[in-house]
């Protein structure tokens, strides 16, 4: 695996969550993961969300290889975890093009474009209608 000499950054998105990922060469023993000034475990208390956020690194075998700094805003915590996964995958793809087939097959390079559908007039929600009364 080729080590990086300088910082690489990219953006990951999911719904309204936007994550800016900064990947730097490792300084300490293990690679530090810093999300909005807090550790991964402090920012995502649920192990499932920690796993989602780190899936790109686990899949490529780069867990602990780099220091990762993340600024994430918008959306809920689940969308933020998915945005971080997308951003890390894009950074890894830029760093080493040989990782692209693995990341592409797992679907981590594809931006999940699903958004909330807008409410329509005359309806209770986006598609939900008011109850119909015949009499």
C-alpha atoms as one frame of an Amber mdcrd trajectory, in Angstrom:
protein
   0.000   0.000   0.000   1.434   3.366  -0.963   1.687   5.909   1.821   0.596
   9.458   1.143   2.966  12.362   1.591   0.413  15.148   1.858  -3.178  15.646
   2.925  -5.938  14.433   0.593  -9.500  15.639   1.032 -12.898  14.911  -0.476
 -16.608  15.368   0.215 -19.155  12.637   0.934 -22.924  13.145   0.846 -26.112
  11.359   1.899 -29.540  13.053   1.973 -28.815  16.455   3.568 -25.657  15.327
   5.408 -22.341  16.570   4.020 -19.005  15.220   5.300 -15.650  16.822   4.490
 -12.917  14.193   4.872  -9.228  15.060   5.388  -6.849  12.074   5.190  -3.316
  12.673   6.472  -0.249  10.472   7.001  -0.366   8.630  10.327   1.490  10.312
  13.189   1.031   7.952  16.160   0.727   4.220  16.728  -2.823   3.813  15.386
  -4.581   6.111  12.979  -6.658   8.757  14.756 -10.236   9.365  13.649 -11.555
  12.789  14.627 -15.172  13.772  13.829 -16.132  17.388  14.600 -13.433  17.526
  17.282 -14.513  14.256  18.949 -13.419  10.640  18.637 -15.368   8.130  16.558
 -16.711   6.384  19.687 -17.812   9.688  21.260 -19.526  10.976  18.110 -21.263
   7.697  17.177 -22.110   5.879  20.434 -23.863   3.026  18.590 -21.436   0.378
  17.269 -23.539  -0.095  14.116 -22.964   3.539  13.083 -19.225   3.250  13.857
 -19.098   0.201  11.578 -20.955   2.009   8.753 -18.603   4.992   8.959 -15.491
   2.778   8.802 -16.683   0.237   6.189 -14.552   1.740   3.401 -11.376   1.384
   5.476 -12.247  -2.126   6.676 -13.020  -3.338   3.151  -9.714  -2.100   1.712
  -7.621  -3.131   4.737  -6.534   0.446   5.525  -7.949   0.630   9.047  -5.426
   2.406  11.301  -3.162   3.437   8.402  -4.068   7.154   8.345  -5.183  10.027
  10.523  -8.678  11.037   9.439 -10.282  14.378  10.280 -13.970  14.839   9.461
 -16.263  17.870   9.459 -19.849  16.693   9.092 -23.068  18.709   9.158 -26.739
  18.263   8.346 -29.047  15.268   8.407 -29.328  12.721  11.174 -26.573  10.587
  12.646 -27.303   7.651  10.341 -27.051   9.845   7.227 -23.873  11.401   8.637
 -22.299   7.944   9.077 -23.170   7.078   5.465 -21.803  10.429   4.258 -18.524
   9.735   6.074 -18.334   6.266   4.440 -18.905   7.833   0.998 -16.262  10.522
   1.590 -13.630   8.084   2.858 -14.254   5.825  -0.156 -13.718   8.779  -2.499
 -10.475   9.728  -0.733  -9.177   6.152  -0.905 -10.095   6.011  -4.602  -8.121
   9.196  -5.268  -5.170   7.951  -3.201  -4.882   4.538  -4.885  -6.782   3.818
  -8.113  -6.233   0.062  -7.595  -8.842   0.175  -4.796 -11.557   1.406  -7.191
 -12.966  -2.000  -8.271 -13.371  -3.138  -4.653 -15.040   0.104  -3.548 -17.235
   0.274  -6.664 -18.446  -3.326  -6.262 -19.439  -2.612  -2.642 -21.331   0.500
  -3.805 -19.364   2.931  -1.632 -18.421   5.284  -4.496 -22.043   5.788  -5.555
 -23.796   8.723  -3.923 -27.161   7.677  -2.502 -29.323  10.233  -4.315 -32.586
   9.499  -2.482 -34.109  12.645  -1.004 -37.294  13.403   0.929 -40.222  13.897
  -1.430 -41.959  17.247  -1.080 -45.466  17.655   0.318 -48.138  18.273  -2.326
 -51.118  20.599  -1.915 -54.429  18.890  -1.223 -52.670  15.959   0.455 -51.755
  15.244   4.074 -48.117  14.514   3.131 -46.109  13.697   0.038 -48.531  10.928
  -0.996 -50.855  10.386   1.961 -54.388  11.583   1.278 -56.964  12.860   3.729
 -59.580  10.258   4.674 -62.377  10.005   2.113 -65.922  10.099   3.425 -68.721
   9.103   1.059 -71.499  10.572   3.281
